[in-house]
Every structure is written in C-alpha cells, then in structure tokens.
Coordinates of C-alpha atoms and ligand atoms in Angstrom, one line a residue:
X1 CA 32.0 21.2 3.8
X2 CA 32.4 20.3 0.1
X3 CA 31.1 16.9 -0.9
X4 CA 31.1 14.9 -4.0
X5 CA 28.5 12.2 -4.6
X6 CA 29.5 9.8 -7.4
X7 CA 26.4 8.1 -8.7
X8 CA 23.2 10.2 -8.7
X9 CA 20.6 7.5 -8.2
X10 CA 18.2 6.9 -5.4
X11 CA 21.0 7.0 -2.8
X12 CA 23.4 9.5 -4.2
X13 CA 20.7 12.0 -5.2
X14 CA 18.8 11.9 -1.9
X15 CA 22.0 12.0 0.2
X16 CA 23.4 14.8 -1.9
X17 CA 20.2 16.9 -1.7
X18 CA 19.9 16.4 2.1
X19 CA 23.5 17.2 2.8
X20 CA 23.2 20.4 0.7
X21 CA 20.1 21.3 2.7
X22 CA 22.1 21.4 6.0
X23 CA 24.6 23.9 4.4
X24 CA 27.2 21.8 2.5
X25 CA 28.3 22.4 -1.1
X26 CA 27.5 19.2 -2.9
X27 CA 28.6 18.1 -6.4
X28 CA 26.4 15.3 -7.7
X29 CA 28.2 13.4 -10.5
X30 CA 26.8 10.8 -12.8
X31 CA 28.1 9.3 -16.0
X32 CA 24.6 9.3 -17.4
X33 CA 24.6 12.6 -19.3
X34 CA 20.9 12.7 -19.9
X35 CA 20.2 12.4 -16.2
X36 CA 22.5 15.3 -15.4
X37 CA 21.0 17.4 -18.1
X38 CA 17.5 16.8 -16.8
X39 CA 18.6 17.6 -13.2
X40 CA 20.1 20.8 -14.4
X41 CA 16.8 21.7 -15.9
X42 CA 15.1 21.0 -12.5
X43 CA 13.6 17.7 -13.5
X44 CA 13.9 14.9 -10.9
X45 CA 14.6 11.5 -12.5
X46 CA 13.0 9.5 -9.7
X47 CA 9.8 9.5 -7.8
X48 CA 10.6 10.3 -4.2
X49 CA 8.1 12.3 -2.1
X50 CA 9.5 15.6 -1.0
X51 CA 12.7 15.4 -3.0
X52 CA 11.9 17.9 -5.7
X53 CA 11.2 20.8 -3.4
X54 CA 14.4 20.5 -1.4
X55 CA 16.4 19.9 -4.6
X56 CA 15.1 23.1 -6.2
X57 CA 15.7 25.2 -3.1
X58 CA 19.3 24.1 -2.8
X59 CA 20.0 24.3 -6.5
X60 CA 18.8 27.9 -6.6
X61 CA 21.0 28.7 -3.6
X62 CA 24.0 27.3 -5.5
X63 CA 24.8 24.6 -2.9
X64 CA 23.8 21.8 -5.2
X65 CA 25.6 21.1 -8.5
X66 CA 25.0 18.4 -11.1
X67 CA 27.8 17.5 -13.4
X68 CA 29.4 14.7 -15.4
X69 CA 32.9 16.2 -14.8
X70 CA 34.3 13.8 -12.2
X71 CA 37.7 15.4 -12.1
X72 CA 36.4 18.9 -11.3
X73 CA 33.9 17.7 -8.7
X74 CA 36.5 15.5 -6.9
X75 CA 39.2 18.2 -7.0
X76 CA 36.7 20.7 -5.5
X77 CA 35.6 18.4 -2.7
X78 CA 36.9 17.2 0.7
X79 CA 34.7 14.1 1.0
X80 CA 33.9 11.7 -1.8
X81 CA 30.9 9.4 -1.6
X82 CA 30.7 6.4 -3.9
X83 CA 27.0 5.8 -4.5
X84 CA 27.0 3.6 -7.6
X85 CA 25.0 0.5 -8.1
X86 CA 26.2 -2.9 -6.8
X87 CA 23.8 -5.4 -8.6
X88 CA 24.0 -9.1 -8.5
X89 CA 26.6 -10.6 -11.0
X90 CA 25.0 -12.6 -13.8
X91 CA 24.5 -16.4 -12.9
X92 CA 25.9 -15.9 -9.4
X93 CA 25.1 -14.7 -6.0
X94 CA 28.0 -12.3 -5.7
X95 CA 27.7 -8.5 -5.9
X96 CA 29.1 -7.0 -9.1
X97 CA 31.6 -4.4 -8.0
X98 CA 32.7 -3.2 -11.4
X99 CA 31.2 0.2 -11.0
X100 CA 32.7 0.7 -7.6
X101 CA 36.2 -0.4 -8.7
X102 CA 36.1 1.7 -11.9
X103 CA 35.3 4.8 -9.7
X104 CA 38.3 3.9 -7.5
X105 CA 40.6 3.6 -10.5
X106 CA 39.3 7.1 -11.7
X107 CA 40.0 8.5 -8.3
X108 CA 43.5 7.2 -8.4
X109 CA 44.3 9.5 -11.4
X110 CA 42.5 12.5 -9.9
X111 CA 43.4 12.9 -6.2
X112 CA 46.2 15.2 -5.4
X113 CA 45.3 16.4 -1.9
X114 CA 43.7 14.7 1.2
X115 CA 40.2 13.3 0.7
X116 CA 38.0 11.0 2.6
X117 CA 36.6 8.3 0.3
X118 CA 33.4 6.7 1.4
X119 CA 31.5 3.7 0.1
X120 CA 27.8 4.5 0.6
X121 CA 27.0 1.8 -1.9
X122 CA 26.2 -1.5 -0.2
X123 CA 29.4 -3.4 -0.6
X124 CA 30.6 -6.8 0.6
X125 CA 33.0 -7.2 3.5
X126 CA 36.6 -6.6 2.3
X127 CA 35.6 -4.2 -0.5
X128 CA 37.1 -1.2 1.4
X129 CA 40.3 -3.3 1.6
X130 CA 40.3 -3.7 -2.1
X131 CA 39.7 0.0 -2.8
X132 CA 42.5 0.8 -0.5
X133 CA 44.7 -1.6 -2.5
X134 CA 43.8 0.2 -5.7
X135 CA 44.7 3.5 -4.0
X136 CA 47.7 2.2 -2.1
X137 CA 50.1 4.9 -3.3
X138 CA 47.7 7.6 -2.2
X139 CA 47.2 5.8 1.1
X140 CA 51.0 5.6 1.7
X141 CA 51.2 9.4 1.1
X142 CA 48.4 9.9 3.6
X143 CA 46.2 11.5 0.8
X144 CA 43.2 9.2 1.4
X145 CA 41.2 7.5 4.1
X146 CA 38.8 4.8 2.9
X147 CA 35.7 4.6 5.0
X148 CA 32.5 2.5 4.9
X149 CA 29.3 4.5 5.6
X150 CA 26.4 2.3 4.5
X151 CA 23.1 3.9 3.8
X152 CA 19.9 2.7 5.4
X153 CA 17.3 5.0 3.7
X154 CA 14.2 3.4 2.3
X155 CA 12.8 4.5 -1.0
X156 CA 9.5 6.2 -0.5
X157 CA 10.6 7.6 2.8
X158 CA 14.1 8.4 1.9
X159 CA 14.2 12.1 3.0
X160 CA 12.9 11.4 6.4
X161 CA 15.1 8.4 6.8
X162 CA 18.2 10.4 5.8
X163 CA 17.4 13.4 8.1
X164 CA 16.2 11.3 11.0
X165 CA 18.3 8.1 10.8
X166 CA 18.1 5.4 13.5
X167 CA 21.9 5.3 13.3
X168 CA 24.8 6.6 11.3
X169 CA 27.4 3.9 10.9
X170 CA 31.0 4.9 10.2
X171 CA 33.5 2.2 9.5
X172 CA 37.1 3.5 9.9
X173 CA 40.0 3.3 12.3
X174 CA 41.2 6.7 11.1
X175 CA 40.7 9.2 14.0
X176 CA 41.0 12.1 11.5
X177 CA 38.4 10.8 9.1
X178 CA 36.1 9.9 12.0
X179 CA 36.3 13.4 13.5
X180 CA 35.5 15.1 10.1
X181 CA 32.6 12.7 9.5
X182 CA 31.2 13.3 12.9
X183 CA 31.1 17.0 12.3
X184 CA 29.5 16.4 8.8
X185 CA 26.7 14.3 10.4
X186 CA 26.4 16.6 13.4
X187 CA 23.2 18.4 12.2
X188 CA 21.6 15.0 11.6
X189 CA 22.8 13.1 14.6
X190 CA 21.8 15.9 17.0
X191 CA 18.3 14.8 16.3
X192 CA 18.5 11.8 18.7
X193 CA 20.0 9.3 16.3
X194 CA 23.1 7.3 17.0
X195 CA 26.5 7.9 15.5
X196 CA 28.4 4.6 15.6
X197 CA 32.1 4.2 14.8
X198 CA 33.3 0.7 14.1
X199 CA 35.8 -1.1 11.8
X200 CA 35.4 -0.8 8.1
X201 CA 34.6 -4.5 7.7
X202 CA 32.2 -4.2 10.6
X203 CA 30.3 -1.4 8.9
X204 CA 30.2 -3.3 5.6
X205 CA 28.6 -6.3 7.4
X206 CA 26.1 -4.3 9.5
X207 CA 24.4 -3.2 6.3
X208 CA 24.1 -6.8 4.9
X209 CA 23.1 -8.3 8.2
X210 CA 20.4 -5.7 8.7
X211 CA 18.9 -6.3 5.2
X212 CA 19.1 -10.0 5.6
X213 CA 17.4 -9.8 9.0
X214 CA 14.5 -7.7 7.6
X215 CA 14.1 -10.1 4.7
X216 CA 14.0 -12.9 7.2
X217 CA 11.2 -11.2 9.1
X218 CA 9.2 -10.7 5.9
X219 CA 9.7 -14.3 4.8
X220 CA 8.9 -15.6 8.2
X221 CA 5.5 -14.0 8.4
X222 CA 4.8 -14.9 4.7
X223 CA 5.3 -18.6 5.6
X224 CA 3.1 -18.2 8.6
X225 CA 0.5 -16.7 6.2
X226 CA 0.7 -19.9 4.1
X227 CA -0.2 -21.8 7.3
X228 CA -3.0 -19.4 8.2
X229 CA -4.6 -19.9 4.8
X230 CA -4.8 -23.7 5.4
X231 CA -5.8 -23.4 9.0
X232 CA -8.5 -20.8 8.6
X233 CA -6.7 -18.1 10.7
X234 CA -6.2 -14.4 9.8
X235 CA -2.5 -13.7 9.6
X236 CA -3.2 -10.0 10.5
X237 CA -4.1 -11.3 14.0
X238 CA -0.9 -13.2 14.2
X239 CA 1.2 -10.1 13.1
X240 CA -0.6 -8.1 15.8
X241 CA -0.3 -10.7 18.5
X242 CA 3.4 -11.2 17.8
X243 CA 4.3 -7.6 16.9
X244 CA 3.0 -6.3 20.2
X245 CA 5.9 -8.1 21.9
X246 CA 8.6 -5.4 22.0
X247 CA 11.3 -8.0 21.5
X248 CA 9.7 -8.9 18.1
X249 CA 8.2 -5.5 17.0
X250 CA 5.5 -5.1 14.4
X251 CA 7.5 -3.6 11.5
X252 CA 8.3 -5.9 8.5
X253 CA 5.8 -8.4 10.0
X254 CA 3.0 -8.0 7.5
X255 CA 2.3 -10.8 5.1
X256 CA 2.3 -10.0 1.4
X257 CA 4.0 -10.9 -1.9
X258 CA 7.6 -12.0 -2.2
X259 CA 9.9 -9.2 -1.1
X260 CA 11.4 -7.3 -4.0
X261 CA 13.1 -4.0 -4.6
X262 CA 16.7 -3.0 -5.4
X263 CA 18.2 -4.2 -2.1
X264 CA 16.8 -7.3 -0.3
X265 CA 17.0 -9.8 -3.2
X266 CA 20.6 -8.8 -4.2
X267 CA 21.9 -8.2 -0.6
X268 CA 20.7 -11.6 0.8
X269 CA 22.4 -13.3 -2.2
X270 CA 25.6 -11.3 -1.7
X271 CA 25.7 -12.1 2.0
X272 CA 25.4 -15.8 1.2
X273 CA 28.3 -15.4 -1.2
X274 CA 30.4 -13.6 1.5
X275 CA 29.6 -16.5 3.8
X276 CA 31.0 -18.9 1.2
X277 CA 34.2 -16.8 0.8
X278 CA 34.8 -17.0 4.5
X279 CA 33.7 -20.7 4.6
X280 CA 30.7 -20.0 6.8
X281 CA 27.3 -21.6 6.1
X282 CA 24.7 -18.9 6.5
X283 CA 21.9 -21.4 6.4
X284 CA 19.1 -19.1 7.6
X285 CA 19.8 -16.5 4.9
X286 CA 20.0 -19.3 2.3
X287 CA 16.6 -20.6 3.3
X288 CA 15.1 -17.1 3.2
X289 CA 16.2 -16.7 -0.4
X290 CA 14.7 -20.1 -1.3
X291 CA 11.5 -19.2 0.5
X292 CA 11.1 -15.9 -1.3
X293 CA 11.8 -17.4 -4.7
X294 CA 9.1 -20.0 -4.0
X295 CA 6.7 -17.3 -3.0
X296 CA 6.8 -15.7 -6.4
X297 CA 5.5 -19.0 -7.8
X298 CA 2.9 -19.4 -5.0
X299 CA 1.4 -16.0 -5.9
X300 CA 0.9 -17.1 -9.5
X301 CA -0.6 -20.5 -8.4
X302 CA -3.0 -18.6 -6.0
X303 CA -4.3 -16.4 -8.8
X304 CA -4.9 -19.5 -11.0
X305 CA -6.8 -21.1 -8.1
X306 CA -8.9 -17.9 -7.6
X307 CA -9.8 -18.0 -11.3
X308 CA -10.6 -21.7 -11.0
X309 CA -7.8 -22.5 -13.5
X310 CA -9.7 -20.8 -16.3
X311 CA -7.2 -18.1 -17.4
X312 CA -7.8 -17.8 -21.1
X313 CA -9.0 -14.3 -22.0
X314 CA -9.7 -13.4 -18.4
X315 CA -9.3 -9.7 -17.7
X316 CA -6.9 -9.2 -14.8
X317 CA -6.2 -5.7 -13.5
X318 CA -3.2 -4.9 -11.4
X319 CA -3.5 -1.9 -9.1
X320 CA 0.1 -0.9 -8.4
X321 CA 3.1 -2.7 -9.9
X322 CA 6.0 -1.2 -8.1
X323 CA 7.6 -3.3 -5.3
X324 CA 6.2 -0.9 -2.7
X325 CA 4.3 2.4 -2.5
X326 CA 5.7 5.9 -2.9
X327 CA 8.4 4.8 -5.3
X328 CA 8.7 4.2 -9.1
X329 CA 11.3 1.5 -8.6
X330 CA 10.4 -1.7 -10.4
X331 CA 13.6 -3.7 -9.6
X332 CA 12.6 -7.2 -8.6
X333 CA 8.9 -6.3 -8.1
X334 CA 6.8 -9.4 -7.7
X335 CA 4.4 -8.0 -10.3
X336 CA 6.9 -8.7 -13.1
X337 CA 6.9 -12.5 -13.0
X338 CA 3.2 -12.5 -12.4
X339 CA 2.3 -10.3 -15.3
X340 CA 4.8 -12.1 -17.7
X341 CA 3.2 -15.4 -16.8
X342 CA -0.4 -14.3 -17.3
X343 CA 0.6 -12.6 -20.6
X344 CA 1.9 -15.9 -21.8
X345 CA -1.4 -17.5 -20.8
X346 CA -3.2 -15.0 -23.0
X347 CA -5.0 -13.2 -20.2
X348 CA -5.9 -9.6 -20.8
X349 CA -3.8 -7.7 -18.4
X350 CA -4.3 -4.1 -17.4
X351 CA -2.4 -2.1 -14.9
X352 CA -2.6 1.2 -13.2
X353 CA 0.3 2.6 -11.2
X354 CA 0.5 6.2 -9.7
X355 CA 4.0 6.4 -11.1
X356 CA 3.0 5.8 -14.7
X357 CA 3.7 3.3 -17.4
X358 CA 6.6 0.8 -17.0
X359 CA 9.3 -0.2 -19.5
X360 CA 9.1 -3.7 -18.2
X361 CA 5.7 -4.3 -19.7
X362 CA 5.9 -2.2 -22.9
X363 CA 6.6 -5.1 -25.3
X364 CA 4.1 -7.6 -23.8
X365 CA 1.2 -8.1 -26.3
X366 CA -1.6 -8.7 -23.8
X367 CA -0.6 -6.0 -21.3
X368 CA -2.0 -2.5 -21.3
X369 CA -1.3 0.5 -19.1
X370 CA -4.3 2.6 -18.0
X371 CA -4.0 6.2 -16.9
X372 CA -6.7 6.0 -14.3
X373 CA -8.2 3.5 -11.9
X374 CA -11.7 3.7 -13.2
X375 CA -11.0 2.7 -16.8
X376 CA -8.5 0.1 -15.6
X377 CA -11.0 -1.7 -13.4
X378 CA -14.1 -1.5 -15.7
X379 CA -15.4 -5.0 -16.6
X380 CA -12.4 -6.8 -15.0
X381 CA -12.7 -10.4 -13.9
X382 CA -10.1 -10.1 -11.2
X383 CA -8.6 -7.0 -9.5
X384 CA -5.1 -7.6 -8.0
X385 CA -4.2 -5.1 -5.3
X386 CA -0.5 -5.5 -5.7
X387 CA 1.0 -2.4 -4.1
X388 CA -0.2 -0.6 -1.0
X389 CA -0.6 2.9 -2.4
X390 CA -3.0 5.1 -0.4
X391 CA -4.9 5.6 -3.7
X392 CA -6.2 2.0 -3.4
X393 CA -7.3 2.0 0.2
X394 CA -10.9 3.3 -0.1
X395 CA -12.2 2.1 -3.4
X396 CA -15.8 1.3 -4.3
X397 CA -15.2 -1.8 -6.3
X398 CA -18.8 -2.4 -7.4
X399 CA -19.0 1.1 -8.9
X400 CA -15.6 0.7 -10.6
X401 CA -15.9 -2.8 -12.1
X402 CA -19.6 -2.8 -13.0
X403 CA -19.6 -6.5 -13.7
X404 CA -21.2 -9.4 -11.9
X405 CA -19.0 -12.0 -10.0
X406 CA -15.7 -10.1 -10.3
X407 CA -13.0 -11.1 -7.8
X408 CA -10.5 -9.3 -5.7
X409 CA -7.0 -10.6 -4.7
X410 CA -5.7 -8.2 -2.0
X411 CA -2.0 -9.0 -1.8
X412 CA -1.6 -6.4 1.0
X413 CA -4.6 -7.2 3.1
X414 CA -5.9 -3.6 2.8
X415 CA -9.6 -4.5 3.0
X416 CA -11.7 -6.3 5.6
X417 CA -12.8 -9.8 4.5
X418 CA -16.1 -9.5 6.5
X419 CA -17.0 -6.1 5.0
X420 CA -16.3 -7.6 1.5
X421 CA -18.6 -10.5 2.4
X422 CA -21.4 -8.2 3.4
X423 CA -21.0 -6.4 0.0
X424 CA -21.2 -9.8 -1.7
X425 CA -17.8 -9.4 -3.3
X426 CA -15.5 -12.4 -3.9
X427 CA -12.5 -11.4 -1.9
X428 CA -9.2 -13.2 -1.3
X429 CA -6.4 -11.9 0.9
X430 CA -3.1 -13.2 2.0
X431 CA -3.0 -15.6 4.9
X432 CA -6.7 -15.3 5.8
Ligands
NAD501 P1 20.9 3.6 -8.9 O1 21.1 2.5 -9.9 O2 19.6 4.3 -8.7 O3 22.1 4.7 -9.1 C1 23.4 4.5 -9.4 C2 23.9 5.6 -10.3 O4 25.3 5.5 -10.4 C3 23.3 5.6 -11.7 O5 22.7 6.8 -12.0 C4 24.6 5.4 -12.6 O6 24.5 6.0 -13.8 C5 25.7 5.9 -11.7 N1 27.0 5.5 -12.0 C6 27.5 4.2 -12.3 N2 28.8 4.2 -12.5 C7 29.2 5.5 -12.4 C8 30.4 6.2 -12.5 N3 31.6 5.5 -12.8 N4 30.5 7.5 -12.4 C9 29.4 8.2 -12.1 N5 28.2 7.6 -12.0 C10 28.1 6.3 -12.1 O7 21.4 2.9 -7.5 P2 20.8 3.1 -6.0 O8 19.5 2.5 -5.9 O9 21.0 4.6 -5.7 O10 21.9 2.3 -5.2 C11 23.2 2.7 -5.1 C12 23.9 1.8 -4.0 O11 23.2 2.1 -2.7 C13 23.7 0.3 -4.2 O12 24.9 -0.3 -3.7 C14 22.5 0.0 -3.3 O13 22.5 -1.3 -2.8 C15 22.7 0.9 -2.1 N6 21.5 1.3 -1.4 C16 20.3 1.5 -2.1 C17 19.2 1.9 -1.4 C18 17.9 2.1 -2.2 O14 16.8 2.2 -1.5 N7 17.9 2.3 -3.5 C19 19.2 2.0 0.0 C20 20.4 1.8 0.6 C21 21.5 1.4 -0.1

C-alpha cells in the first residue's frame, strides 16, 4: 500500500520506517525542511535504537521517501496518517490541536480521490468529529473516512513496540476503512497481537485512559516510596511483593523521580480537560497530576537534605538527564527543574548523558556538559543517578570520584544499599 505520514517525529518516523519494512511505499512528510534534508542524507534526527539500520535499508530500496511536498505525498498515497504534535496549550490543561487542524485544512484542498485519514497523534475525544467537520464536503462525496488509530509505542523501545504491539486499536464504523486497515496491519497482527475495532471516540479515549492508568501506577508506587523512606522499608521489596500478583503486574511499579516525557504529563492533563468538557470529575487523574508535580519539588528537597542544606559551590554530577534511557527526548524530564534550581543556588553542576549535550542547559552559567563519565564524576560532592542507562549500572564510584565523603543519590535504585555500605559510600536511594 501507499502511505503518507504527516509529521516525521518520534511517532511518524518510527511508524513510517516500520511500515516500509513490511513492504509498503511510505512518504514521510514534515514542514521542517532541515529535518527532511538530513533524513535524505541518511542522518536520523532522533536517538532510537535500531531505527537507523531499518531506515537506511528501506530508503535504499526506494520504499521510504522524505519530503516537504505534502500535496505530492498525499496525492500519491491511499492512507494518510496524521502524526503531528499535540502539546498542552499554554496556561491550560487542554491539548493544543492547532497542528492537527491545520493538516486537516491542508488535506481539504488536496484530496481528490478516496483516502483513509488517520489520527495517530494522541487526540482528545471528539477530535475525529471535528476533523470530519472540516472535511465534510469530502465526506459527503465519500472521498474520506476519518479513523482514530492511536499509537502506543514507547521511545527507546519503539521499533519492537511497533512491530510486536500488544494491540492495534482502530476507531471507525466504516467497514471499508476497517477492512483496508486490517490488511495493512496484517503482517504485524499476525505476530500474536490483537487487532481491535471500536468506535472513533472509543479509540481516542483508550489512548488517554491507558496513559493515565500507567501514570497512576507510577505515582502510586512513588507515594508508597515516600512512606517507605519514613518507615525504614525498601520500596523494591514492596514492588516485588505487589508486582508478583498477576492482577497488579510489576511493570510501571518501580519508584523513581516524577514521571516525565512527551506523553504522560500532557495526556493526563488533557484527559482532565476532556472530563471537564463532559462534566465528569476525573478525581483520580487530577490527584495523580498533583502528586507528580509535588514529586518534582520533593526530589529537590531530598537533594538539599542529602547535602545537609549546604549547597553553595557543591559539585553535583548528574548521570543521565533524559526522562528515561535509550532516548534523547528531554520533554518534561525531571532533571530540568532540578538542574535549574541548583544552578540558581550556585552549585557547580556537571552532567553526562549518552545522547550528548542538551539545549535546555546551554545558557545556565553553572552547568557544564562532560563528554565522559570519568571526567564528569571526578571530585564531585554528589553523584545523582538520574536516568537508568545501562552505562551507569556497574560503576566503580570510588575510582571515578577520587574524593573522600562523596555521596550518591540513586534515583532509580540501581545499586544495593548494603553493598554501598560495605564500600563505605554514602548512598541514598528512593524509598529505602
Ligand atoms: P514530535 O514533536 O517528535 O514530531 C511532530 C512532527 O510533526 C515534527 O517534526 C513537526 O515538524 C511536524 N509537523 C507539525 N506540523 C506539521 C505539518 N503541518 N506538516 C508536516 N509536519 C508537521 O512528536 P511525537 O513525539 O512524534 O508525537 C506526535 C504525536 O504522537 C503526539 O500526539 C504524541 O502525543 C503522540 N505519541 C507520541 C509518542 C512518543 O513516544 N513520542 C508515543 C505515542 C503517541
């Protein structure tokens, strides 16, 4: 089939590359000229394990095309995926749909023959209805079906998640569109995953409800971790004891910093906003958002306590700054408020991240990026293990820091407190 992905970011690029790998011709469109130029040179704009290899293979075989020419890409395709961003609107909880609607308005001018238009972007309930309204003349002439097909891939594991999804959700009441999409997804759903057809509004809500539930699980164990810290219990034991119950499950049940990333913070907020529009009080989700916001502040307070409230000129080294490992995505990473705060307090902040230097910290006077772990750690007062990269799991801190009385704040509970004690290292974890 011929597909067009509009928006070549984390979702559009990964989906486009994976669809081309199972034999489709895929046009990846973006309005960002530089991104498209780089992609046409074979440079992948994001860090996503395994992506570059599959991208290059399919590009060479002419199944994958990168362009800014929306008209040509749409006219040449049967199925159009909208994969643009849906960030939080300023000073509000609602999702900003300006990118989605501007694409719909463009499509209105271009489409002359039958196309399936899919929102793969995460969009609030009724967005499909609104797109259909923009395209109502095309709909009347049976030239479009507007479908919701939310994406569940996780950054860092995006290729595997796309090729082996737990489920493919298709929101449409059009039999024609459903049949075509089932055959598009056939090479993927054959591999034991579930293809689920529901209403368009249902599909839109499944995505938000899933993300809000996962955010709830994280916030729940994070609050239990706060209790563990006070009660002298190791939260890892609680996660294990709870997670072994199949009804609960152990995934997303590990205590750590406030959740971040490009999805959970904005999607929980947007769901609250949808509740408000439908006059439904989603009190659990509201509490999760409050709990997570508080956690950012708690992490800062914890560091202050670890340093006995003596911050001035202390050298603090962050190992990892992205919101999770195997991605370069900094959106809503908990390292941002922490580093900004300690910068203001005139600490000397260093950071190392396997995905390189970050724009977010470039203009902060007390913050310095280090290209390797050794130089970043040397003579530090406090090492903060912020992101759980494999690179940080087997470090010899004494050799790295070479200073007496340094401290470690392990925000991912990667190390054993008893082993650290034996080594005479001042070690602090989360909920232990
Ligand atoms: P992104 O910011 O990485 O990419 C969006 C891309 O769309 C950008 O490259 C931008 O230039 C492009 N764009 C914007 N308007 C355009 C237009 N009119 N024409 C062409 N290109 C345009 O975003 P993302 O992380 O890929 O997320 C996209 C959507 O998918 C969001 O709704 C997000 O919530 C959802 N989602 C994201 C993930 C994830 O892990 N990142 C997972 C599941 C769902």
